[in-house]
Amino acid sequence: MKKTTFTFIINPNAGNRNEKTQAAVKKNLAGGDEIQFTSKAGDAYKIATECAKQNKAVVAVGGDGTVNEVAKAVSKYNGIMGIVPAGSGNGFARHFKIPQNPDKAIAFLKKATVKTVDTAMAGNSFFIMLAGLGFDADVAEKMAANQKRGFSAYLKIVLSLWFKRKSFYVKIEHDHGIEELTLFSAVAANTSQFGNNVYIAPDADAADGQLDLTLIKPFSVIALPRVILEIYGKAKKPKFVKRIQTQKAVFHCKNTLLNLDGESETPNYPLIVKCIPASLKLLC
């Protein structure tokens, strides 16, 4: 990519390494670059919208929440974005192999080319990574209320909810037919992982115009090691995990939370989830 200037949108509350990340951004500013800070949810979207309208490249400096807001604006107004990961999970950046070290991420950014990738919608809600029903949505709800971030906090919440887990019935209409199942979790993935290298759809390709459905059946504690192998694609004959590629899926269920890029919400059902092909210009 030819030399360009960047507007770095920094979430000062992201992750636990913020001072180091901000220092790296300031140290690497070139002529014409600028920094804008967010103070609340929605600020990143507003800043990115103004930049995209003015044909300015924007860089999301934060976690997946900040990246989601920036991507939503950039995709709507045909802008270009980059990422300097600064969150606790950084699932979207990890999928595209963007370095987690801020200095290396900025060096990567300055040499990157523009790739057009997919985004997605769940009802009226935009997402870039995944939409999940069931256990992972319960985890996302608890994580949102938790002051501590990072993998250890994530693992603690997973363990605390493990013995409270419950299955749910769902009917799913997709491009290849209809599934009626009782599930532990159902995830429509645009990218491969939740974050922290915790994978849910290891073969997901964010530029193929498809979502990867990962449907996990209820299982016992004894079966957990096998389920993990199946999720990571390491089991030859899966018993608990079913995968389907589809551009669109309709979920019919009741009173089930939804995880959208790490944020939980209660959607209206039936819920239409669909891939929006080639809708985001990303420096990667």
JSON list of N, CA and C in Angstrom, two decimals, residues 63-72 75 81 83 91-93 95-96 117-121 125-131 188-193 206 211 260-261 279-280:
[
{"chain": "A", "resi": 63, "resn": "GLY", "atom": "N", "xyz": [-9.83, -3.54, 22.01]},
{"chain": "A", "resi": 63, "resn": "GLY", "atom": "CA", "xyz": [-10.24, -4.93, 21.92]},
{"chain": "A", "resi": 63, "resn": "GLY", "atom": "C", "xyz": [-11.30, -5.14, 20.85]},
{"chain": "A", "resi": 64, "resn": "ASP", "atom": "N", "xyz": [-11.93, -6.30, 20.89]},
{"chain": "A", "resi": 64, "resn": "ASP", "atom": "CA", "xyz": [-12.90, -6.64, 19.85]},
{"chain": "A", "resi": 64, "resn": "ASP", "atom": "C", "xyz": [-14.12, -5.73, 19.84]},
{"chain": "A", "resi": 65, "resn": "GLY", "atom": "N", "xyz": [-14.47, -5.14, 21.00]},
{"chain": "A", "resi": 65, "resn": "GLY", "atom": "CA", "xyz": [-15.58, -4.20, 21.03]},
{"chain": "A", "resi": 65, "resn": "GLY", "atom": "C", "xyz": [-15.28, -2.95, 20.23]},
{"chain": "A", "resi": 66, "resn": "THR", "atom": "N", "xyz": [-14.08, -2.39, 20.41]},
{"chain": "A", "resi": 66, "resn": "THR", "atom": "CA", "xyz": [-13.66, -1.22, 19.65]},
{"chain": "A", "resi": 66, "resn": "THR", "atom": "C", "xyz": [-13.54, -1.55, 18.17]},
{"chain": "A", "resi": 67, "resn": "VAL", "atom": "N", "xyz": [-12.96, -2.70, 17.87]},
{"chain": "A", "resi": 67, "resn": "VAL", "atom": "CA", "xyz": [-12.80, -3.13, 16.47]},
{"chain": "A", "resi": 67, "resn": "VAL", "atom": "C", "xyz": [-14.17, -3.27, 15.81]},
{"chain": "A", "resi": 68, "resn": "ASN", "atom": "N", "xyz": [-15.14, -3.83, 16.54]},
{"chain": "A", "resi": 68, "resn": "ASN", "atom": "CA", "xyz": [-16.50, -3.98, 16.01]},
{"chain": "A", "resi": 68, "resn": "ASN", "atom": "C", "xyz": [-17.09, -2.62, 15.64]},
{"chain": "A", "resi": 69, "resn": "GLU", "atom": "N", "xyz": [-16.98, -1.65, 16.54]},
{"chain": "A", "resi": 69, "resn": "GLU", "atom": "CA", "xyz": [-17.55, -0.32, 16.28]},
{"chain": "A", "resi": 69, "resn": "GLU", "atom": "C", "xyz": [-16.91, 0.33, 15.06]},
{"chain": "A", "resi": 70, "resn": "VAL", "atom": "N", "xyz": [-15.59, 0.27, 14.99]},
{"chain": "A", "resi": 70, "resn": "VAL", "atom": "CA", "xyz": [-14.88, 0.88, 13.87]},
{"chain": "A", "resi": 70, "resn": "VAL", "atom": "C", "xyz": [-15.25, 0.17, 12.56]},
{"chain": "A", "resi": 71, "resn": "ALA", "atom": "N", "xyz": [-15.28, -1.16, 12.59]},
{"chain": "A", "resi": 71, "resn": "ALA", "atom": "CA", "xyz": [-15.61, -1.93, 11.39]},
{"chain": "A", "resi": 71, "resn": "ALA", "atom": "C", "xyz": [-17.02, -1.62, 10.91]},
{"chain": "A", "resi": 72, "resn": "LYS", "atom": "N", "xyz": [-17.94, -1.45, 11.83]},
{"chain": "A", "resi": 72, "resn": "LYS", "atom": "CA", "xyz": [-19.33, -1.14, 11.46]},
{"chain": "A", "resi": 72, "resn": "LYS", "atom": "C", "xyz": [-19.40, 0.17, 10.68]},
{"chain": "A", "resi": 75, "resn": "SER", "atom": "N", "xyz": [-17.34, -0.19, 7.20]},
{"chain": "A", "resi": 75, "resn": "SER", "atom": "CA", "xyz": [-18.06, -0.97, 6.19]},
{"chain": "A", "resi": 75, "resn": "SER", "atom": "C", "xyz": [-19.24, -0.20, 5.62]},
{"chain": "A", "resi": 81, "resn": "MET", "atom": "N", "xyz": [-9.70, 0.33, 7.29]},
{"chain": "A", "resi": 81, "resn": "MET", "atom": "CA", "xyz": [-9.31, 0.28, 8.69]},
{"chain": "A", "resi": 81, "resn": "MET", "atom": "C", "xyz": [-8.14, -0.66, 8.92]},
{"chain": "A", "resi": 83, "resn": "ILE", "atom": "N", "xyz": [-5.80, -2.40, 12.57]},
{"chain": "A", "resi": 83, "resn": "ILE", "atom": "CA", "xyz": [-5.99, -2.77, 13.97]},
{"chain": "A", "resi": 83, "resn": "ILE", "atom": "C", "xyz": [-4.64, -2.79, 14.69]},
{"chain": "A", "resi": 91, "resn": "GLY", "atom": "N", "xyz": [-9.74, -11.48, 19.26]},
{"chain": "A", "resi": 91, "resn": "GLY", "atom": "CA", "xyz": [-10.03, -12.60, 18.37]},
{"chain": "A", "resi": 91, "resn": "GLY", "atom": "C", "xyz": [-9.97, -12.24, 16.90]},
{"chain": "A", "resi": 92, "resn": "PHE", "atom": "N", "xyz": [-10.48, -11.07, 16.53]},
{"chain": "A", "resi": 92, "resn": "PHE", "atom": "CA", "xyz": [-10.50, -10.67, 15.13]},
{"chain": "A", "resi": 92, "resn": "PHE", "atom": "C", "xyz": [-9.08, -10.44, 14.62]},
{"chain": "A", "resi": 93, "resn": "ALA", "atom": "N", "xyz": [-8.26, -9.73, 15.40]},
{"chain": "A", "resi": 93, "resn": "ALA", "atom": "CA", "xyz": [-6.87, -9.48, 15.01]},
{"chain": "A", "resi": 93, "resn": "ALA", "atom": "C", "xyz": [-6.08, -10.79, 14.93]},
{"chain": "A", "resi": 95, "resn": "HIS", "atom": "N", "xyz": [-7.19, -13.71, 14.19]},
{"chain": "A", "resi": 95, "resn": "HIS", "atom": "CA", "xyz": [-7.58, -14.46, 13.00]},
{"chain": "A", "resi": 95, "resn": "HIS", "atom": "C", "xyz": [-6.76, -14.02, 11.79]},
{"chain": "A", "resi": 96, "resn": "PHE", "atom": "N", "xyz": [-6.47, -12.73, 11.69]},
{"chain": "A", "resi": 96, "resn": "PHE", "atom": "CA", "xyz": [-5.72, -12.20, 10.55]},
{"chain": "A", "resi": 96, "resn": "PHE", "atom": "C", "xyz": [-4.21, -12.12, 10.83]},
{"chain": "A", "resi": 117, "resn": "VAL", "atom": "N", "xyz": [-12.86, -8.12, 3.18]},
{"chain": "A", "resi": 117, "resn": "VAL", "atom": "CA", "xyz": [-13.32, -9.28, 3.94]},
{"chain": "A", "resi": 117, "resn": "VAL", "atom": "C", "xyz": [-14.81, -9.16, 4.25]},
{"chain": "A", "resi": 118, "resn": "ASP", "atom": "N", "xyz": [-15.35, -10.25, 4.79]},
{"chain": "A", "resi": 118, "resn": "ASP", "atom": "CA", "xyz": [-16.78, -10.31, 5.09]},
{"chain": "A", "resi": 118, "resn": "ASP", "atom": "C", "xyz": [-17.10, -9.75, 6.47]},
{"chain": "A", "resi": 119, "resn": "THR", "atom": "N", "xyz": [-18.32, -9.28, 6.62]},
{"chain": "A", "resi": 119, "resn": "THR", "atom": "CA", "xyz": [-18.91, -8.99, 7.93]},
{"chain": "A", "resi": 119, "resn": "THR", "atom": "C", "xyz": [-20.22, -9.77, 8.00]},
{"chain": "A", "resi": 120, "resn": "ALA", "atom": "N", "xyz": [-21.02, -9.54, 9.03]},
{"chain": "A", "resi": 120, "resn": "ALA", "atom": "CA", "xyz": [-22.25, -10.31, 9.16]},
{"chain": "A", "resi": 120, "resn": "ALA", "atom": "C", "xyz": [-23.28, -9.53, 9.98]},
{"chain": "A", "resi": 121, "resn": "MET", "atom": "N", "xyz": [-24.52, -10.01, 9.92]},
{"chain": "A", "resi": 121, "resn": "MET", "atom": "CA", "xyz": [-25.62, -9.42, 10.68]},
{"chain": "A", "resi": 121, "resn": "MET", "atom": "C", "xyz": [-26.36, -10.52, 11.41]},
{"chain": "A", "resi": 125, "resn": "SER", "atom": "N", "xyz": [-28.30, -6.45, 14.23]},
{"chain": "A", "resi": 125, "resn": "SER", "atom": "CA", "xyz": [-27.03, -6.22, 14.89]},
{"chain": "A", "resi": 125, "resn": "SER", "atom": "C", "xyz": [-25.86, -6.67, 14.02]},
{"chain": "A", "resi": 126, "resn": "PHE", "atom": "N", "xyz": [-24.87, -5.81, 13.92]},
{"chain": "A", "resi": 126, "resn": "PHE", "atom": "CA", "xyz": [-23.66, -6.04, 13.13]},
{"chain": "A", "resi": 126, "resn": "PHE", "atom": "C", "xyz": [-22.66, -6.86, 13.93]},
{"chain": "A", "resi": 127, "resn": "PHE", "atom": "N", "xyz": [-21.96, -7.79, 13.26]},
{"chain": "A", "resi": 127, "resn": "PHE", "atom": "CA", "xyz": [-20.84, -8.45, 13.91]},
{"chain": "A", "resi": 127, "resn": "PHE", "atom": "C", "xyz": [-19.76, -8.80, 12.90]},
{"chain": "A", "resi": 128, "resn": "ILE", "atom": "N", "xyz": [-18.54, -9.03, 13.42]},
{"chain": "A", "resi": 128, "resn": "ILE", "atom": "CA", "xyz": [-17.42, -9.34, 12.54]},
{"chain": "A", "resi": 128, "resn": "ILE", "atom": "C", "xyz": [-16.83, -10.71, 12.83]},
{"chain": "A", "resi": 129, "resn": "MET", "atom": "N", "xyz": [-17.04, -11.23, 14.06]},
{"chain": "A", "resi": 129, "resn": "MET", "atom": "CA", "xyz": [-16.45, -12.51, 14.44]},
{"chain": "A", "resi": 129, "resn": "MET", "atom": "C", "xyz": [-17.49, -13.62, 14.50]},
{"chain": "A", "resi": 130, "resn": "LEU", "atom": "N", "xyz": [-18.39, -13.52, 15.47]},
{"chain": "A", "resi": 130, "resn": "LEU", "atom": "CA", "xyz": [-19.32, -14.63, 15.66]},
{"chain": "A", "resi": 130, "resn": "LEU", "atom": "C", "xyz": [-20.60, -14.21, 16.36]},
{"chain": "A", "resi": 131, "resn": "ALA", "atom": "N", "xyz": [-21.62, -15.00, 16.11]},
{"chain": "A", "resi": 131, "resn": "ALA", "atom": "CA", "xyz": [-22.89, -14.91, 16.82]},
{"chain": "A", "resi": 131, "resn": "ALA", "atom": "C", "xyz": [-23.14, -16.27, 17.45]},
{"chain": "A", "resi": 188, "resn": "ALA", "atom": "N", "xyz": [-22.48, -19.18, 14.86]},
{"chain": "A", "resi": 188, "resn": "ALA", "atom": "CA", "xyz": [-22.30, -18.82, 13.45]},
{"chain": "A", "resi": 188, "resn": "ALA", "atom": "C", "xyz": [-21.05, -17.95, 13.38]},
{"chain": "A", "resi": 189, "resn": "ALA", "atom": "N", "xyz": [-19.99, -18.49, 12.79]},
{"chain": "A", "resi": 189, "resn": "ALA", "atom": "CA", "xyz": [-18.68, -17.83, 12.85]},
{"chain": "A", "resi": 189, "resn": "ALA", "atom": "C", "xyz": [-18.26, -17.26, 11.50]},
{"chain": "A", "resi": 190, "resn": "ASN", "atom": "N", "xyz": [-17.82, -16.00, 11.53]},
{"chain": "A", "resi": 190, "resn": "ASN", "atom": "CA", "xyz": [-17.19, -15.39, 10.37]},
{"chain": "A", "resi": 190, "resn": "ASN", "atom": "C", "xyz": [-15.69, -15.60, 10.43]},
{"chain": "A", "resi": 191, "resn": "THR", "atom": "N", "xyz": [-15.14, -15.57, 11.65]},
{"chain": "A", "resi": 191, "resn": "THR", "atom": "CA", "xyz": [-13.72, -15.82, 11.88]},
{"chain": "A", "resi": 191, "resn": "THR", "atom": "C", "xyz": [-13.56, -17.03, 12.80]},
{"chain": "A", "resi": 192, "resn": "SER", "atom": "N", "xyz": [-12.34, -17.39, 13.12]},
{"chain": "A", "resi": 192, "resn": "SER", "atom": "CA", "xyz": [-12.07, -18.71, 13.68]},
{"chain": "A", "resi": 192, "resn": "SER", "atom": "C", "xyz": [-12.17, -18.86, 15.18]},
{"chain": "A", "resi": 193, "resn": "GLN", "atom": "N", "xyz": [-12.08, -17.77, 15.95]},
{"chain": "A", "resi": 193, "resn": "GLN", "atom": "CA", "xyz": [-11.94, -17.94, 17.39]},
{"chain": "A", "resi": 193, "resn": "GLN", "atom": "C", "xyz": [-12.68, -16.89, 18.20]},
{"chain": "A", "resi": 206, "resn": "ALA", "atom": "N", "xyz": [-12.78, -15.64, 6.50]},
{"chain": "A", "resi": 206, "resn": "ALA", "atom": "CA", "xyz": [-13.56, -14.41, 6.54]},
{"chain": "A", "resi": 206, "resn": "ALA", "atom": "C", "xyz": [-13.65, -13.71, 5.20]},
{"chain": "A", "resi": 211, "resn": "LEU", "atom": "N", "xyz": [-20.75, -18.24, 6.40]},
{"chain": "A", "resi": 211, "resn": "LEU", "atom": "CA", "xyz": [-20.59, -18.39, 7.84]},
{"chain": "A", "resi": 211, "resn": "LEU", "atom": "C", "xyz": [-20.38, -19.87, 8.14]},
{"chain": "A", "resi": 260, "resn": "LEU", "atom": "N", "xyz": [-22.60, -11.68, 20.67]},
{"chain": "A", "resi": 260, "resn": "LEU", "atom": "CA", "xyz": [-22.15, -11.03, 19.44]},
{"chain": "A", "resi": 260, "resn": "LEU", "atom": "C", "xyz": [-20.79, -10.41, 19.69]},
{"chain": "A", "resi": 261, "resn": "ASP", "atom": "N", "xyz": [-19.75, -11.01, 19.16]},
{"chain": "A", "resi": 261, "resn": "ASP", "atom": "CA", "xyz": [-18.38, -10.49, 19.31]},
{"chain": "A", "resi": 261, "resn": "ASP", "atom": "C", "xyz": [-18.03, -10.20, 20.76]},
{"chain": "A", "resi": 279, "resn": "SER", "atom": "N", "xyz": [-17.48, -6.83, 2.46]},
{"chain": "A", "resi": 279, "resn": "SER", "atom": "CA", "xyz": [-18.08, -5.58, 2.93]},
{"chain": "A", "resi": 279, "resn": "SER", "atom": "C", "xyz": [-17.17, -4.72, 3.79]},
{"chain": "A", "resi": 280, "resn": "LEU", "atom": "N", "xyz": [-15.93, -5.18, 4.04]},
{"chain": "A", "resi": 280, "resn": "LEU", "atom": "CA", "xyz": [-15.02, -4.43, 4.91]},
{"chain": "A", "resi": 280, "resn": "LEU", "atom": "C", "xyz": [-13.62, -4.41, 4.31]}
]
